[in-house]
Each structure stands twice: as C-alpha cells, then as structure tokens.
PDB file of C-alpha atoms in Angstrom:
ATOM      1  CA  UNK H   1       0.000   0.000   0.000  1.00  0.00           C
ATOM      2  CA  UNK H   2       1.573   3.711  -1.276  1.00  0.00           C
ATOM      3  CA  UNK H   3       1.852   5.261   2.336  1.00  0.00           C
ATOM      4  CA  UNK H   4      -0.919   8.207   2.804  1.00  0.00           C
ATOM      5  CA  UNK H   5      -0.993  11.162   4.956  1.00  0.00           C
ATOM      6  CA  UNK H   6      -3.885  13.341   6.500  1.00  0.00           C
ATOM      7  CA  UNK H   7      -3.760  17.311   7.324  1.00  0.00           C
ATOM      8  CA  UNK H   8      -5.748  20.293   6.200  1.00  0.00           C
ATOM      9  CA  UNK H   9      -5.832  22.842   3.378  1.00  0.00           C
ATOM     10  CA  UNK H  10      -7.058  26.970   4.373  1.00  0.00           C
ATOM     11  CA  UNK H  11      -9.904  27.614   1.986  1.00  0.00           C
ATOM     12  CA  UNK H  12     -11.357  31.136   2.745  1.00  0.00           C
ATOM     13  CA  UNK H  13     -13.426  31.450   5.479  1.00  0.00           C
ATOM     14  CA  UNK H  14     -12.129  27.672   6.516  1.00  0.00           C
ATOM     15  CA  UNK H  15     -10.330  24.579   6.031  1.00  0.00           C
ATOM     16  CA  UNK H  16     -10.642  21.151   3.689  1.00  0.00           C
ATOM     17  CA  UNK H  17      -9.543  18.113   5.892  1.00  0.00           C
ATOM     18  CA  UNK H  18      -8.043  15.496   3.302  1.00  0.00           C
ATOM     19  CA  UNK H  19      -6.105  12.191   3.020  1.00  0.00           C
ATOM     20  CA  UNK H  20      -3.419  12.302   0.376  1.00  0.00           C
ATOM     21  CA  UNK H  21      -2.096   8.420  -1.289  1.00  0.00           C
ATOM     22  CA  UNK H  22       1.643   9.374  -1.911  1.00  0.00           C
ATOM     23  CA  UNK H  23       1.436   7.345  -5.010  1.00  0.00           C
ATOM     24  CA  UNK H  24       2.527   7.826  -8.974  1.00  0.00           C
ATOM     25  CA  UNK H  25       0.899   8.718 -12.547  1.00  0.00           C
ATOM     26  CA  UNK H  26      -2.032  11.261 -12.704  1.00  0.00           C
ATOM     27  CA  UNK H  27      -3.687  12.536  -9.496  1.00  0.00           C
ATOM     28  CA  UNK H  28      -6.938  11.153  -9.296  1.00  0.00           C
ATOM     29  CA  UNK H  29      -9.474  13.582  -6.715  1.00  0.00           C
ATOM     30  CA  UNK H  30     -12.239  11.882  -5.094  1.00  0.00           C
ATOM     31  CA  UNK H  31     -15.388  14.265  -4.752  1.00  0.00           C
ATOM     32  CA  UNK H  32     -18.130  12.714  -2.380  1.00  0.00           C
ATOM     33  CA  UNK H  33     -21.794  13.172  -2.159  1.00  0.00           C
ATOM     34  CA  UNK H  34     -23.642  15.344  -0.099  1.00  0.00           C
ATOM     35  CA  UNK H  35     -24.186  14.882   3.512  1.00  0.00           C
ATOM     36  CA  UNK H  36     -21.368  12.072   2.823  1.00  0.00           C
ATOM     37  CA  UNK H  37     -17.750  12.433   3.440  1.00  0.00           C
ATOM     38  CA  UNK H  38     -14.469  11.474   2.118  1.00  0.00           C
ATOM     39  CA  UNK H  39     -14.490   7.901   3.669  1.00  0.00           C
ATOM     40  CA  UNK H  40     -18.244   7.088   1.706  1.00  0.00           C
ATOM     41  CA  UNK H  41     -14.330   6.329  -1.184  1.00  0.00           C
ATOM     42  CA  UNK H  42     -12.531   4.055   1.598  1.00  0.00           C
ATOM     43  CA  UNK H  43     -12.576   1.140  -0.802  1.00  0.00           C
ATOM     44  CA  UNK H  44     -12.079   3.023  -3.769  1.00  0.00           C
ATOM     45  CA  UNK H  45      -9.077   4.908  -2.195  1.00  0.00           C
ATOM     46  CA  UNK H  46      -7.605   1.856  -0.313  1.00  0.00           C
ATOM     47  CA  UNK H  47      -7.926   0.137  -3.569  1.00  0.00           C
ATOM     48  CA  UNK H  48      -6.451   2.916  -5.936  1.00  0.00           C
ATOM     49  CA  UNK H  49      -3.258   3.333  -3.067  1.00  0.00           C
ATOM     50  CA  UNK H  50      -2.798  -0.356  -3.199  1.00  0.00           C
ATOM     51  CA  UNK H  51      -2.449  -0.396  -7.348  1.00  0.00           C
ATOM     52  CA  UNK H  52       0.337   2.951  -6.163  1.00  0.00           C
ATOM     53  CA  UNK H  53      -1.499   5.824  -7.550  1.00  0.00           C
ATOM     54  CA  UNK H  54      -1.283   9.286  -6.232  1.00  0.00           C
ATOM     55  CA  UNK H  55      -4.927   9.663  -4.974  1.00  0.00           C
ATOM     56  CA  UNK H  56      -6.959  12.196  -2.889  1.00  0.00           C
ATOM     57  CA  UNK H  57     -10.092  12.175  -0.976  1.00  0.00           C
ATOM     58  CA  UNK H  58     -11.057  15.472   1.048  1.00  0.00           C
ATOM     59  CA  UNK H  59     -14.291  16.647   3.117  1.00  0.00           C
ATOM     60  CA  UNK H  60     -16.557  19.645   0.739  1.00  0.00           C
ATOM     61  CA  UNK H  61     -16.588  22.413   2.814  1.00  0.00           C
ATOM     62  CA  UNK H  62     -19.667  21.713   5.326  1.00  0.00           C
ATOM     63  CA  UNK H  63     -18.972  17.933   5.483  1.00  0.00           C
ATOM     64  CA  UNK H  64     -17.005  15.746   7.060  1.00  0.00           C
ATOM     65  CA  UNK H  65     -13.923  17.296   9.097  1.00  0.00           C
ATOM     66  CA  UNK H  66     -13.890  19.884   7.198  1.00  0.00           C
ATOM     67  CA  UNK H  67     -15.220  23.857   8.088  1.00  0.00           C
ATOM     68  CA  UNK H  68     -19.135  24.340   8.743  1.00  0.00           C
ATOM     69  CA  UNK H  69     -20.712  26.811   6.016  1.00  0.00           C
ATOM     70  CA  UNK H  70     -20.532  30.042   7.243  1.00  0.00           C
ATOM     71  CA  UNK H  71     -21.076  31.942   4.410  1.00  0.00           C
ATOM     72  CA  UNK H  72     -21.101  31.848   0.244  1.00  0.00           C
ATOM     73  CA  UNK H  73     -18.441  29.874  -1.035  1.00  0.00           C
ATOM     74  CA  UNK H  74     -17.630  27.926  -4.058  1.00  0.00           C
ATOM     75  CA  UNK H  75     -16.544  24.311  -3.967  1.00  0.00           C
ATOM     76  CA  UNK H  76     -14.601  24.598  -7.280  1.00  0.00           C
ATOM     77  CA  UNK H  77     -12.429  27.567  -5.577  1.00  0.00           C
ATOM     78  CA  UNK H  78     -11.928  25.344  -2.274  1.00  0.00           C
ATOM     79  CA  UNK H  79     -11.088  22.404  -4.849  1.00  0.00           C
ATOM     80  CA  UNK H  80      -8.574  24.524  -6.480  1.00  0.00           C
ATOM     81  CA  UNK H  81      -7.214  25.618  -3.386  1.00  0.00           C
ATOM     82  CA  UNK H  82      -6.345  22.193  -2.175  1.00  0.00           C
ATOM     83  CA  UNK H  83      -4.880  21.800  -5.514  1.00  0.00           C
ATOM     84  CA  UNK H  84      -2.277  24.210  -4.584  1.00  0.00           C
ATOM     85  CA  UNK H  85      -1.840  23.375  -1.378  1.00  0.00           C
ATOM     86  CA  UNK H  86      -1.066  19.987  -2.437  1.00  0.00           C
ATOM     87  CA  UNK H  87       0.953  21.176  -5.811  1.00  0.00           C
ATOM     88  CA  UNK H  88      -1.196  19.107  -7.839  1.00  0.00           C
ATOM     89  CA  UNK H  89      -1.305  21.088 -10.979  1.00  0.00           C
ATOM     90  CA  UNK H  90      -4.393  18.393 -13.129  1.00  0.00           C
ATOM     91  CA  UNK H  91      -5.996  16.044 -12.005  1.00  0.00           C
ATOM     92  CA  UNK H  92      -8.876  13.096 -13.205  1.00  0.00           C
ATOM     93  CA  UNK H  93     -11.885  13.977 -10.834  1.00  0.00           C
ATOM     94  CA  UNK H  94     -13.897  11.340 -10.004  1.00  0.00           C
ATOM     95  CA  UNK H  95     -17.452  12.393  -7.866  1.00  0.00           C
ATOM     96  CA  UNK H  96     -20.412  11.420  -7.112  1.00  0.00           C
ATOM     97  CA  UNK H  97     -23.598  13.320  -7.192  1.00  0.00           C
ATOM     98  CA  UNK H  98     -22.772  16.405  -5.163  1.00  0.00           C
ATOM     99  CA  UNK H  99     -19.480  15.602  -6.134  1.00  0.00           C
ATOM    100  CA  UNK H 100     -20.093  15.171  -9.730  1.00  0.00           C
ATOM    101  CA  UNK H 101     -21.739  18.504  -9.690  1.00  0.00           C
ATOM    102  CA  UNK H 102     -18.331  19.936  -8.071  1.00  0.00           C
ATOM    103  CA  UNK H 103     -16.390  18.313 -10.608  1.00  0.00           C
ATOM    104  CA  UNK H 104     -18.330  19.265 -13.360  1.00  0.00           C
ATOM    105  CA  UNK H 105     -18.473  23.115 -12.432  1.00  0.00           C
ATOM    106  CA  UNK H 106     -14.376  22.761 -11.902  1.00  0.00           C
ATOM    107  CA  UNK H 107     -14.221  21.673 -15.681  1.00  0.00           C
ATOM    108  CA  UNK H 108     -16.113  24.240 -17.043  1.00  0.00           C
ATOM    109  CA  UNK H 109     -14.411  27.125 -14.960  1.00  0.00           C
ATOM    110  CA  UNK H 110     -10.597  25.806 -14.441  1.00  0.00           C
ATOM    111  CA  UNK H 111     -10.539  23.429 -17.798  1.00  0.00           C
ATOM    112  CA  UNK H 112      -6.564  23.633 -17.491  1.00  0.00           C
ATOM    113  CA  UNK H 113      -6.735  21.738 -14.185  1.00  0.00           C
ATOM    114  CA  UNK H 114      -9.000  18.705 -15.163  1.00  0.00           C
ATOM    115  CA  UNK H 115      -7.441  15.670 -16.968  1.00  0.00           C
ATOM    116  CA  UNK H 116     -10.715  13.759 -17.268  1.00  0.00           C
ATOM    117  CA  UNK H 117     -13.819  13.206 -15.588  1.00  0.00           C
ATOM    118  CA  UNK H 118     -15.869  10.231 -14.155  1.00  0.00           C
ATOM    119  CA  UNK H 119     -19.224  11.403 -12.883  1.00  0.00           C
ATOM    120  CA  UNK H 120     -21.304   8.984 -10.920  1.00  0.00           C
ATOM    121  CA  UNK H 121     -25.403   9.706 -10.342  1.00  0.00           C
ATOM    122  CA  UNK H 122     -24.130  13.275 -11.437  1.00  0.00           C
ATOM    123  CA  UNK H 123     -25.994  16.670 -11.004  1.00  0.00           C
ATOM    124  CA  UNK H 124     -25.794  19.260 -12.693  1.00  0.00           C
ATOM    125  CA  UNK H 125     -25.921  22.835 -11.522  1.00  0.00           C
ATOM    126  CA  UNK H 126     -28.725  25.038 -12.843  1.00  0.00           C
ATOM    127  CA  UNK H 127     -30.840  21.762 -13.519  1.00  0.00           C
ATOM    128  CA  UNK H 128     -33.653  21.511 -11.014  1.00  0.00           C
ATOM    129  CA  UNK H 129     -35.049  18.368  -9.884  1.00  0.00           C
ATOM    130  CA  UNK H 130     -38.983  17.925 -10.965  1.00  0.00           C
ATOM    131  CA  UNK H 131     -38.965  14.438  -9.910  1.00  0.00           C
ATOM    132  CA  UNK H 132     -42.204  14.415  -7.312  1.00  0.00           C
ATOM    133  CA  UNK H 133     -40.711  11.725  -5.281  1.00  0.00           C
ATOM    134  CA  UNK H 134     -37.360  13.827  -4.445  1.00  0.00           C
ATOM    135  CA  UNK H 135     -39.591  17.071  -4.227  1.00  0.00           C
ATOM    136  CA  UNK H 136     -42.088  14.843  -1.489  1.00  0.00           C
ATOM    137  CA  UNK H 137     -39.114  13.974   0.626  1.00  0.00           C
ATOM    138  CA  UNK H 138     -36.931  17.042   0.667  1.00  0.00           C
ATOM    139  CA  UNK H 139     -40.406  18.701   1.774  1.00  0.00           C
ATOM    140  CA  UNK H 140     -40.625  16.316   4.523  1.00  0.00           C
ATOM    141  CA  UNK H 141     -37.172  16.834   5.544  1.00  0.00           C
ATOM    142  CA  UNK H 142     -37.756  20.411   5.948  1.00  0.00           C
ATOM    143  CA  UNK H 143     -40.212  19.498   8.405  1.00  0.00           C
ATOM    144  CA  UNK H 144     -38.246  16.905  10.359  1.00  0.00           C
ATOM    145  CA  UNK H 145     -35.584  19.768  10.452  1.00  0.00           C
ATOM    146  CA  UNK H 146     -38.117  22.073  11.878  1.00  0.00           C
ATOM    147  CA  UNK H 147     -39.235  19.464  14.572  1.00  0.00           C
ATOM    148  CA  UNK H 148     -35.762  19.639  15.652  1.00  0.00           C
ATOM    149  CA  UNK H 149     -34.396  17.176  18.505  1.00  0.00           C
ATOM    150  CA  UNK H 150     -33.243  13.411  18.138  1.00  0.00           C
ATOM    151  CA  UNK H 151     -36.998  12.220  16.416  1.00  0.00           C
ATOM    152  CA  UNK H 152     -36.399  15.260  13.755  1.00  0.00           C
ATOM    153  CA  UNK H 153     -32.722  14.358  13.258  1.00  0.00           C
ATOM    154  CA  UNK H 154     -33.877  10.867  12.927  1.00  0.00           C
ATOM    155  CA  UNK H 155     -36.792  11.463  10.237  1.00  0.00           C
ATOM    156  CA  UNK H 156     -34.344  13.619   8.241  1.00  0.00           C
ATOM    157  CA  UNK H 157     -31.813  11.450   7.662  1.00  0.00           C
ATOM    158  CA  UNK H 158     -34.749   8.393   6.618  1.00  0.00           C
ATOM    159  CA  UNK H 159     -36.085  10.689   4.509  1.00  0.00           C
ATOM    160  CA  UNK H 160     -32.125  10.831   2.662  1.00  0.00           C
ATOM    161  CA  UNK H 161     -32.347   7.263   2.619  1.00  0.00           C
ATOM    162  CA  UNK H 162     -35.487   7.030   0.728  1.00  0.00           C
ATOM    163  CA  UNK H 163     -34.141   9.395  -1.908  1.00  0.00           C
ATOM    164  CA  UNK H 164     -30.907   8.580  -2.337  1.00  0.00           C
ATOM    165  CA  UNK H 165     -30.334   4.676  -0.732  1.00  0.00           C
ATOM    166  CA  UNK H 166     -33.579   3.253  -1.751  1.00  0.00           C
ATOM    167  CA  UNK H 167     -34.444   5.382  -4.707  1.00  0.00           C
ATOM    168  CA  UNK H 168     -37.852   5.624  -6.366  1.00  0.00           C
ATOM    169  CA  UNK H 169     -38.185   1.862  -7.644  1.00  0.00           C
ATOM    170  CA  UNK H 170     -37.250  -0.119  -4.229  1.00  0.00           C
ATOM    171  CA  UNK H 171     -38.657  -0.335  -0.453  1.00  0.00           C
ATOM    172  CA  UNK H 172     -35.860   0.016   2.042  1.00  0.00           C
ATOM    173  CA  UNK H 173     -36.502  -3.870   2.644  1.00  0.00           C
ATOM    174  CA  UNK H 174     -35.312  -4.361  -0.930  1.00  0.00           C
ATOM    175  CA  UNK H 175     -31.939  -2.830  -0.007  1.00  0.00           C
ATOM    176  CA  UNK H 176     -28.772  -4.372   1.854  1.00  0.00           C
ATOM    177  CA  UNK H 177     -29.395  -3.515   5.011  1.00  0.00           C
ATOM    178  CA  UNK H 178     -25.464  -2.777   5.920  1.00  0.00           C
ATOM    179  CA  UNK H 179     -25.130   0.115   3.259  1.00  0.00           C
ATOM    180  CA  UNK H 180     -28.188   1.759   4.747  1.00  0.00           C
ATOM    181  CA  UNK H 181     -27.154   1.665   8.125  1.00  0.00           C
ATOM    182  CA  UNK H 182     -23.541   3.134   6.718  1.00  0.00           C
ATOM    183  CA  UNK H 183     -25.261   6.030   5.003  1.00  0.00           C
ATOM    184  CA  UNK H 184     -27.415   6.343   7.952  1.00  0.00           C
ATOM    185  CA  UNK H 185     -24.352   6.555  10.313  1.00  0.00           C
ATOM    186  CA  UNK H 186     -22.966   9.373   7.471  1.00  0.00           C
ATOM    187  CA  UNK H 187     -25.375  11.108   7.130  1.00  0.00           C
ATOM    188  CA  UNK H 188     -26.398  11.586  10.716  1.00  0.00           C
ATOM    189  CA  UNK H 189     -23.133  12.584  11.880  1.00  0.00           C
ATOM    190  CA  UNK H 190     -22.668  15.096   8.998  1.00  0.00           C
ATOM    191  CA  UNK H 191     -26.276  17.105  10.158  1.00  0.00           C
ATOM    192  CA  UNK H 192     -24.823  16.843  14.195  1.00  0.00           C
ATOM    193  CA  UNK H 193     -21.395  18.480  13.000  1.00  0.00           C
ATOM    194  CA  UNK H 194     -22.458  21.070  10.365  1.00  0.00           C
ATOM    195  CA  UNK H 195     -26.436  21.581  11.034  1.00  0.00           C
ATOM    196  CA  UNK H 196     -25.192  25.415  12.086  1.00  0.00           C
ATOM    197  CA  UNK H 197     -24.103  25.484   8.518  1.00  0.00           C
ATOM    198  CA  UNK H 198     -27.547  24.239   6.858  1.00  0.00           C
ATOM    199  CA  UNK H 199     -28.860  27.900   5.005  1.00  0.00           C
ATOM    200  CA  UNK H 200     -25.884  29.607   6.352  1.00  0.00           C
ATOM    201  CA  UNK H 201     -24.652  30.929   2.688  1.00  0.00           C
ATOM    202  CA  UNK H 202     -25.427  29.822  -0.421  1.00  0.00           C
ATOM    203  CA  UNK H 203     -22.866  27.592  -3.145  1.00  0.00           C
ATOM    204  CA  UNK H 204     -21.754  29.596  -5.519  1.00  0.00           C
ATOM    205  CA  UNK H 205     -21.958  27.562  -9.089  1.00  0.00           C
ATOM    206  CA  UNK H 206     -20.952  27.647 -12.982  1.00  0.00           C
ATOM    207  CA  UNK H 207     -24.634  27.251 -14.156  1.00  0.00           C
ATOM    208  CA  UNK H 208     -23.462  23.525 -15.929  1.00  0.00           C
ATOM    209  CA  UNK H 209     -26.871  23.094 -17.436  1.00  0.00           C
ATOM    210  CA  UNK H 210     -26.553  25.871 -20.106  1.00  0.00           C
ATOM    211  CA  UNK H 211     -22.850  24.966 -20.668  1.00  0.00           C
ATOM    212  CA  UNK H 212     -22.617  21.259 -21.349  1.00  0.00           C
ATOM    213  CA  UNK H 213     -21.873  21.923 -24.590  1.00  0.00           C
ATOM    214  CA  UNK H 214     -18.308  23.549 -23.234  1.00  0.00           C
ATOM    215  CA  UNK H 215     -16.999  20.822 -21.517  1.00  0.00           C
ATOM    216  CA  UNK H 216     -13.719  19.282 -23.468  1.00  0.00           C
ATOM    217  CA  UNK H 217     -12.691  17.115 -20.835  1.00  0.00           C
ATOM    218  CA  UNK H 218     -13.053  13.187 -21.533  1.00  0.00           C
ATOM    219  CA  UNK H 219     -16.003  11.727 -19.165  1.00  0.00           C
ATOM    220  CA  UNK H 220     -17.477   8.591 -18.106  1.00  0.00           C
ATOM    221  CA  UNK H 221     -20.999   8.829 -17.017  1.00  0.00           C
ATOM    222  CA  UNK H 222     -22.058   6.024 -14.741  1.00  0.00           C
ATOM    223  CA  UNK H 223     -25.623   6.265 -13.298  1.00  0.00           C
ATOM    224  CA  UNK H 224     -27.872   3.027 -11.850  1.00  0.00           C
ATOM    225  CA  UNK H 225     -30.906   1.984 -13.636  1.00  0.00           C
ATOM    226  CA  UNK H 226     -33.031   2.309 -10.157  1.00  0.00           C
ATOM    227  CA  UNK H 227     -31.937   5.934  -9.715  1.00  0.00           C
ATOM    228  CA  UNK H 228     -34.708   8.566  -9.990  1.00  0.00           C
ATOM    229  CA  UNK H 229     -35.525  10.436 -13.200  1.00  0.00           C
ATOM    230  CA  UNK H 230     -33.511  13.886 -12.820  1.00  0.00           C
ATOM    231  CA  UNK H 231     -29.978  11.484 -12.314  1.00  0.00           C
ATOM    232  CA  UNK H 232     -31.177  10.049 -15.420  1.00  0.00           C
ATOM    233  CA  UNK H 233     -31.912  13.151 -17.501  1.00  0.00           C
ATOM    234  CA  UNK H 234     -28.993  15.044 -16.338  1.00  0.00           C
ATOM    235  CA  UNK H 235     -26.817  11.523 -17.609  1.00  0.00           C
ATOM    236  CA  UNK H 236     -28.571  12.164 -20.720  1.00  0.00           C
ATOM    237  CA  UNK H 237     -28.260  15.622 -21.231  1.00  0.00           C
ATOM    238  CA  UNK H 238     -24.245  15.451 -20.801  1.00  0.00           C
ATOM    239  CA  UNK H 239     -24.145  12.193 -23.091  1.00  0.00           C
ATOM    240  CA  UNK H 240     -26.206  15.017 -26.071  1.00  0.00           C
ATOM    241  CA  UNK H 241     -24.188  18.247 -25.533  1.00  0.00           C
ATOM    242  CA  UNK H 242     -20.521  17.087 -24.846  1.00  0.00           C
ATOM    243  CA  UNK H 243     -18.441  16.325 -27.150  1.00  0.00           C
ATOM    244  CA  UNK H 244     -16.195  13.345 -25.372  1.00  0.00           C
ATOM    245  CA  UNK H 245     -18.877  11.601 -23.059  1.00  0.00           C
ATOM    246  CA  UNK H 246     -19.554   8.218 -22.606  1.00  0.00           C
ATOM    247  CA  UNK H 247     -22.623   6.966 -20.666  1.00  0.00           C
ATOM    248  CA  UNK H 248     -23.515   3.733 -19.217  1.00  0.00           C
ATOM    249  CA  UNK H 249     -26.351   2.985 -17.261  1.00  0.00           C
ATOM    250  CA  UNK H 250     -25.217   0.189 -14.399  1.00  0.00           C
ATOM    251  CA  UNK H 251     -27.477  -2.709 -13.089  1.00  0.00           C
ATOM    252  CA  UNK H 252     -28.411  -3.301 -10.055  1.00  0.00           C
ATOM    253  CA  UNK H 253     -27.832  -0.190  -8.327  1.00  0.00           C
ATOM    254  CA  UNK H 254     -29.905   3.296  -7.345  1.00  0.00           C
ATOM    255  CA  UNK H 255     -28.306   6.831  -6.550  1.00  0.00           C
ATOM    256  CA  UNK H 256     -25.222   5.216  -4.905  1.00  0.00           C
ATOM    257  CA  UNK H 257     -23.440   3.797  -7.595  1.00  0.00           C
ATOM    258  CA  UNK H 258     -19.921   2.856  -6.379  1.00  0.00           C
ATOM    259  CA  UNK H 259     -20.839   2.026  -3.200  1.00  0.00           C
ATOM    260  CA  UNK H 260     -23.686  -0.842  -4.640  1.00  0.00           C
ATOM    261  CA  UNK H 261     -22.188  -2.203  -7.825  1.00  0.00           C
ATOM    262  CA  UNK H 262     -17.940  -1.607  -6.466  1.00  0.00           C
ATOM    263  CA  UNK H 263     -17.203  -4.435  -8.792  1.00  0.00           C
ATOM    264  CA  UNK H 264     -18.861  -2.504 -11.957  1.00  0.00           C
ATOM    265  CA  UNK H 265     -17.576   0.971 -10.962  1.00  0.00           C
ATOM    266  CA  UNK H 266     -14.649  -0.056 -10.543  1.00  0.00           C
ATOM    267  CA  UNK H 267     -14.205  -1.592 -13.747  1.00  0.00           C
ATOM    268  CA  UNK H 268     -15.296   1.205 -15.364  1.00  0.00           C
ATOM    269  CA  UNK H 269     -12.951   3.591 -13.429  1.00  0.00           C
ATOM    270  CA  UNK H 270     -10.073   1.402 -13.986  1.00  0.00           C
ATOM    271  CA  UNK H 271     -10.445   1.068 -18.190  1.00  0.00           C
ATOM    272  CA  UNK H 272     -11.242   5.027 -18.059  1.00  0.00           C
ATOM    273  CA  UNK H 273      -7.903   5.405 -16.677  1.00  0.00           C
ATOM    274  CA  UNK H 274      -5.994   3.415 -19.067  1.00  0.00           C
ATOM    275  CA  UNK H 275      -7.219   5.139 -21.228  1.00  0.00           C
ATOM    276  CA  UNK H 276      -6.119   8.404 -20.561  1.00  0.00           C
TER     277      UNK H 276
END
C-alpha cells in the first residue's frame, strides 16, 4: 500500500480536511456526495493506493472534518485551493452526485486543471429536480428539520435514505441492510457536525446546465438503472451536448453507484484510466 498522509488545506473562510495516497501517474481527486464524506471512497481509495497511484479524498466544505458553512463559497475555488496546497497542478476527478456537480463546475471554470472526468449519479448545476418523489421527501425533511431534537434528526436522515439509498423503484426492505445503516451513520453525523451550517450561505456555481456543450474534458458517465428520473436526464443531457462523453447505465444499483455495484464501478474507473 503507497503510504498516505492526513492534514488540512485553508480555503477562505475555513479549512478542507483530506487524506493524500503518496502514489505515482495522474492525481486522481475523489469528490463525495452530499451529507457524505471522504471515507463514503474508503474502498475506492484503499484500492487505488494499493495499485500505487497518487490519490486524494477530502471533506466539501460543510462535510465531514472539514469547516461548517458560514457563508457563500464555491466548492470549485476550495477544490482549487487544495490543488495548490497539495501542488497538484491536473488532475482526473472522479465524484459522485454532489461531487459530480463539483467536478463538473471545476471543468467548465478551471478546464486547465481537469485531466478527465468520471461522474457517478451526477448533477448538474442550474438543472432543477422535478422528480415528485425527491420534491415529497426534501419537503418532509424540511419538516423533520423544523421538529428539531433526536426524532427530527432521525426522520431527516430516513427521509435521505429514501431518496438517495432506496431510490424511487425499491422499499428500504429491498436494499442491503449494511449500506443503509452506513449512510445512515454518514449522514447523521454530517447534520450533528455542520447543522449550524444548513442555510448559512449559499454555493456559488458555474450554471453547468446551459454549458454542457463547453466541456472538453473526456467523461465517463455512470448512473444506476433504479436511480430517480432527474440522475437520469442530467446523464442524458451530458451524453447530447458534450463532445467526449460516454454513458452507461449500471445494473443493479440506485443513486449510490460505487458504493452498490464496487465491482462494476470499478471496472469502469479502472479502463477510463488506461485510457487516458
């Protein structure tokens, strides 16, 4: 295993707490989801250390051990700040959703610092959702943040679940029971830490939607068949407007994509990279 190191990275306003594999070739940057952290990658990142890459994984701003929100920010500024604190000058970027939606904004706005991309259940800022299942649950987590307390904590983080563990096409019985209870864990320790942070300031972004057609990066697209319908149009709408995209839609799996089907993601990742 390349040996790895931990420490922290000022942003403005804050800090990025990240874990750095001391390996060779192209820097690959591992962007998680939201209300995840960088450890949602522990197999990916044990896995890409073991094969001796140079690999990093870091906490978004308002996740993880990394500053509470206290203000606007942009996550492709804090990105490229830990690229310079780290003197990693390009990098491949892999994310997923939130952390797709980083990655994709960093493209479009600092192209000279993005080798390729690999986008997993991506969004895509300036694309709303419309999906009424993700519209009835963030309403209801709204609520259960209102209610406040343990019971509210508790209902928020079920209501993630249901969005983004189950999906739209599954019952959380139909799900393996140790992922949800992982994400659970995540997720509930990430609204204890940073809840001050929740409407604090607002994410600054590139407005992807109307610039798709910009993006000159290679990217793999890798979405699960079970995942709800905006995942699936924003997959689509990169595949249409970008010039070097190539989409697959995985078996199998719902909004979580690398942490349900490793074994296809990972195949995937690893062919994208020889590629490159």
């Amino acid at each position: 295993m390349t040996d790895t190191r931990t420490g922290t990275a000022p942003v403005p306003g804050g800090e990025l707490s990240y874990e750095v594999a001391e390996g060779a070739g192209p820097s690959v940057v591992l962007l998680h989801g939201g209300l995840l952290d960088r450890h949602s990658w522990d197999e990916q990142f044990a896995r890409l250390a073991g094969l001796g890459r140079h690999v990093v994984r870091y906490d978004a701003r308002g996740h993880g051990r990394s500053s509470t929100v206290t203000g606007d920010h942009s996550h492709p500024d804090d990105l490229l700040a830990l690229f310079a604190h780290l003197d990693v000058p390009r990098a491949v970027l892999v994310g997923l959703s939130l952390g797709a939606r980083i990655a994709l904004d960093t493209a479009l706005t600092h192209p000279g610092h993005v080798a390729g991309l690999v986008l997993a259940a991506p969004g895509v800022s300036g694309r709303p959702f419309t999906d009424p299942f993700v519209a009835h649950h963030t309403e209801q987590q709204t609520a259960a943040l209102g209610a406040g307390g343990a019971e509210g904590v508790g209902r928020f983080v079920e209501h993630f679940l249901r969005m983004w563990a189950d999906g739209p096409h599954r019952s959380p019985g139909q799900v393996d029971g140790a992922l949800r209870e992982r994400l659970r864990a995540s997720v509930t320790a990430q609204v204890l830490r940073h809840a001050a942070g929740f409407g604090a300031g607002s994410a600054l972004e590139a407005g992807a939607a109307d610039r798709l057609g910009e993006l000159r990066a290679p990217a793999l697209v890798l979405t699960g068949e079970l995942d709800g319908a905006d995942i699936l149009a924003n997959a689509r709408a990169l595949a249409e407007a970008a010039p070097h995209v190539r989409a697959l839609v995985l078996p199998g799996a719902a909004h979580m994509v690398p942490l349900e089907r490793p074994d296809l993601f990972e195949r995937e990742l690893d062919a994208f990279l020889a590629a490159l």
